[in-house]
Amino acid sequence: MSGHHDHGPSGEHAEQAATEMFEPPAWDERYAGQGRYWSGEPNPQLVAAAGDLAPGTALDVGCGEGGDVVWLAGQGWRVTGADFSAEGLARAADHVEQAGVADRVEWWRVDARTFDAGDRSYDLVTSHYLHAPDGGMVEVTRRLAEAVAPGGLLLVVGHAPSHEFTHLSESHRKAMFLAAELLPGLPEDFEPLVVEQRSRMLKRDTGPVEAEDSVLLARRAKS
């Protein structure tokens, strides 16, 4: 996809199309237009962080088609799947039904950039590969943190900047982040447990390639 170094309408059009991918209509169209978009497998950083935890309540923001929601519910968690795409949530609900765990799941249509947890709180709040434009993930991290119950965990995982993504638009590349860049979004009563980049293999038509996940795991104080 063309970036901001292009000149003329083609570059401008490509950048506009990339910017639209941060908004609900583009994701509604993407989810409505084909079969399963994601693998359906749980994200490996979630399995690593939550695999040995006693099940409680969980909020998955940017849940997409619900792969992580299905996994968490299957582990015994009571899960709220949240996304700004109605089509994504509809697909996720179907996948939860097929997995037989719908009785432990509810849904919340919300934009991570503006949502307010209010009086809701969860033992685990998780977000995977949700990228807000122009450094907006610091504010998203702050909003996610407000939904964490005392003693609970926050897990935010995203794509780290990498040569693997040089083909993407400028706006997409600027939305990527290093784990440490999210630390200003943590309230004072959070203790960072993991702040690092972790290697992960991506499947490409030409074969597997290595990329890095930025992983922030933090615990809220109990009181």
Coordinates of C-alpha atoms in Angstrom, one line a residue:
M1 CA 0.0 0.0 0.0
S2 CA 1.3 3.4 -0.9
G3 CA 2.5 5.8 1.8
H4 CA 2.9 9.5 2.3
H5 CA 6.0 9.7 0.1
D6 CA 3.8 9.2 -3.0
H7 CA 2.7 12.3 -4.9
G8 CA -0.5 13.0 -6.6
P9 CA -4.0 11.5 -6.1
S10 CA -2.9 7.9 -5.9
G11 CA -0.8 8.5 -2.8
E12 CA -3.5 10.6 -1.2
H13 CA -6.1 8.0 -2.0
A14 CA -4.1 5.2 -0.5
E15 CA -3.5 7.2 2.7
Q16 CA -7.2 8.1 3.0
A17 CA -8.1 4.4 2.6
A18 CA -5.6 3.5 5.3
T19 CA -7.0 6.1 7.6
E20 CA -10.5 4.7 7.1
M21 CA -9.3 1.3 8.4
F22 CA -9.3 2.9 11.9
E23 CA -13.1 3.4 11.7
P24 CA -16.0 1.0 12.2
P25 CA -17.5 1.1 8.6
A26 CA -14.3 -0.4 7.1
W27 CA -14.2 -3.2 9.5
D28 CA -18.0 -3.9 9.1
E29 CA -17.3 -4.2 5.4
R30 CA -14.3 -6.4 5.9
Y31 CA -16.2 -8.8 8.2
A32 CA -19.3 -8.9 6.0
G33 CA -17.3 -9.6 2.8
Q34 CA -15.8 -13.0 3.3
G35 CA -15.5 -16.1 5.4
R36 CA -13.5 -16.2 8.7
Y37 CA -11.0 -13.4 8.6
W38 CA -8.8 -14.4 11.5
S39 CA -7.5 -17.8 12.5
G40 CA -9.8 -18.3 15.4
E41 CA -6.9 -19.5 17.5
P42 CA -6.2 -17.6 20.8
N43 CA -3.4 -15.1 20.7
P44 CA -0.2 -16.6 22.1
Q45 CA 0.5 -13.7 24.5
L46 CA -2.9 -14.2 26.1
V47 CA -2.4 -17.9 26.6
A48 CA 1.0 -17.1 28.1
A49 CA -0.4 -14.5 30.5
A50 CA -3.7 -16.1 31.5
G51 CA -3.2 -19.9 30.9
D52 CA -2.4 -20.5 34.6
L53 CA -4.8 -17.9 36.1
A54 CA -7.9 -18.8 38.2
P55 CA -10.8 -17.9 36.0
G56 CA -12.7 -14.7 36.9
T57 CA -14.2 -11.9 34.8
A58 CA -12.5 -10.7 31.6
L59 CA -13.0 -7.9 29.1
D60 CA -11.6 -8.4 25.6
V61 CA -11.5 -5.0 23.8
G62 CA -11.2 -5.2 20.0
C63 CA -12.3 -8.8 20.1
G64 CA -13.0 -9.1 16.4
E65 CA -14.4 -12.5 15.5
G66 CA -14.0 -13.7 19.1
G67 CA -11.1 -16.2 19.1
D68 CA -9.8 -14.9 22.4
V69 CA -13.3 -14.7 23.8
V70 CA -13.9 -18.4 23.0
W71 CA -10.6 -19.4 24.5
L72 CA -11.2 -17.5 27.8
A73 CA -14.8 -18.7 28.1
G74 CA -13.5 -22.3 27.5
Q75 CA -11.1 -21.8 30.4
G76 CA -14.0 -20.9 32.7
W77 CA -13.9 -17.1 32.5
R78 CA -17.0 -14.9 32.3
V79 CA -16.1 -12.8 29.3
T80 CA -17.3 -9.5 27.8
G81 CA -16.3 -9.2 24.1
A82 CA -16.1 -5.6 23.0
D83 CA -15.6 -4.2 19.5
F84 CA -16.7 -1.2 17.5
S85 CA -17.7 -3.4 14.5
A86 CA -21.3 -4.7 14.6
E87 CA -20.4 -7.3 12.0
G88 CA -17.4 -8.4 14.0
L89 CA -19.5 -8.9 17.1
A90 CA -22.1 -10.8 15.1
R91 CA -19.4 -13.2 13.8
A92 CA -18.0 -13.5 17.3
A93 CA -21.4 -14.4 18.7
D94 CA -21.7 -17.1 16.1
H95 CA -18.3 -18.6 17.0
V96 CA -19.1 -18.5 20.7
E97 CA -22.4 -20.4 20.0
Q98 CA -20.5 -23.0 17.9
A99 CA -18.0 -23.4 20.7
G100 CA -20.8 -24.0 23.2
V101 CA -19.7 -21.3 25.7
A102 CA -22.4 -18.6 25.0
D103 CA -23.7 -18.8 28.6
R104 CA -20.4 -17.3 29.8
V105 CA -20.2 -14.5 27.3
E106 CA -21.8 -11.1 26.8
W107 CA -21.1 -8.4 24.2
W108 CA -20.4 -4.7 24.3
R109 CA -20.3 -2.5 21.1
V110 CA -17.8 0.3 22.0
D111 CA -14.9 2.2 20.5
A112 CA -11.8 1.7 22.6
R113 CA -10.8 5.3 21.9
T114 CA -13.8 6.8 23.7
F115 CA -15.2 4.1 25.9
D116 CA -15.7 4.7 29.6
A117 CA -15.7 1.6 31.9
G118 CA -18.1 3.4 34.3
D119 CA -18.9 1.0 37.2
R120 CA -17.8 -2.1 35.3
S121 CA -14.6 -3.8 36.4
Y122 CA -12.9 -7.0 35.4
D123 CA -10.2 -9.3 36.8
L124 CA -8.5 -9.3 33.3
V125 CA -8.7 -6.6 30.6
T126 CA -7.0 -7.6 27.4
S127 CA -6.5 -6.1 24.0
H128 CA -4.7 -7.6 21.0
Y129 CA -3.6 -5.8 17.9
L130 CA -5.9 -2.9 18.4
H131 CA -4.0 0.1 17.0
A132 CA -5.2 3.7 17.4
P133 CA -3.8 6.3 15.0
D134 CA -1.2 9.0 15.9
G135 CA 0.0 7.5 19.2
G136 CA -3.5 7.1 20.5
M137 CA -2.7 3.8 22.2
V138 CA -1.5 5.6 25.3
E139 CA -5.0 7.1 25.9
V140 CA -6.5 3.7 25.0
T141 CA -4.3 2.1 27.6
R142 CA -5.5 4.6 30.2
R143 CA -9.1 3.8 29.4
L144 CA -8.5 0.0 29.5
A145 CA -6.7 0.4 32.8
E146 CA -9.8 2.0 34.4
A147 CA -11.7 -1.2 33.7
V148 CA -9.4 -3.3 35.7
A149 CA -10.6 -4.4 39.2
P150 CA -8.3 -4.0 42.2
G151 CA -5.7 -6.8 42.0
G152 CA -6.6 -7.5 38.4
L153 CA -4.4 -7.6 35.3
L154 CA -4.1 -5.5 32.1
L155 CA -2.7 -7.1 29.0
V156 CA -2.1 -4.9 25.9
V157 CA -0.4 -6.5 22.9
G158 CA 0.3 -4.9 19.5
H159 CA 2.6 -4.9 16.5
A160 CA 6.0 -3.4 17.1
P161 CA 7.5 -1.3 14.3
S162 CA 9.3 -3.7 12.0
H163 CA 10.8 -4.0 8.5
E164 CA 8.0 -6.6 8.0
F165 CA 5.5 -3.7 7.8
T166 CA 7.3 -1.3 5.5
H167 CA 4.7 -2.0 2.8
L168 CA 2.0 -0.4 5.0
S169 CA 0.8 3.2 4.9
E170 CA 2.4 5.9 7.0
S171 CA -0.7 6.0 9.2
H172 CA -0.6 2.3 9.9
R173 CA 3.1 2.4 10.8
K174 CA 2.6 5.3 13.1
A175 CA -0.1 3.3 14.9
M176 CA 2.4 0.6 15.9
F177 CA 4.1 0.9 19.2
L178 CA 6.8 -0.4 21.6
A179 CA 5.6 -1.7 24.9
A180 CA 7.4 1.0 26.9
E181 CA 5.6 3.7 25.0
L182 CA 2.4 2.7 26.7
L183 CA 3.7 3.2 30.2
P184 CA 2.5 6.8 30.5
G185 CA -1.1 5.5 30.1
L186 CA -0.9 3.4 33.3
P187 CA -2.4 4.9 36.4
E188 CA -0.2 5.2 39.5
D189 CA -1.7 2.1 41.2
F190 CA -0.5 -0.2 38.4
E191 CA 2.7 -2.2 38.6
P192 CA 4.2 -3.2 35.2
L193 CA 5.1 -6.9 35.1
V194 CA 6.1 -7.3 31.5
V195 CA 7.2 -4.5 29.2
E196 CA 8.9 -6.0 26.2
Q197 CA 8.9 -7.1 22.6
R198 CA 8.5 -10.8 21.9
S199 CA 9.2 -12.6 18.6
R200 CA 6.3 -14.2 16.8
M201 CA 6.0 -16.1 13.5
L202 CA 3.6 -14.7 11.0
K203 CA 2.1 -16.8 8.2
R204 CA 2.7 -15.3 4.7
D205 CA 2.0 -16.7 1.2
T206 CA 5.7 -16.9 0.7
G207 CA 6.2 -18.7 4.0
P208 CA 6.6 -17.9 7.7
V209 CA 8.3 -14.6 8.7
E210 CA 9.4 -13.3 12.1
A211 CA 7.8 -10.2 13.6
E212 CA 7.7 -8.7 17.1
D213 CA 4.7 -8.3 19.5
S214 CA 4.9 -5.4 21.9
V215 CA 3.6 -6.8 25.2
L216 CA 2.5 -4.8 28.3
L217 CA 1.3 -6.7 31.3
A218 CA 0.5 -4.8 34.5
R219 CA -1.3 -5.5 37.8
R220 CA -3.5 -3.1 39.6
A221 CA -2.9 -2.8 43.4
K222 CA -5.5 -4.5 45.5
S223 CA -6.5 -1.4 47.4

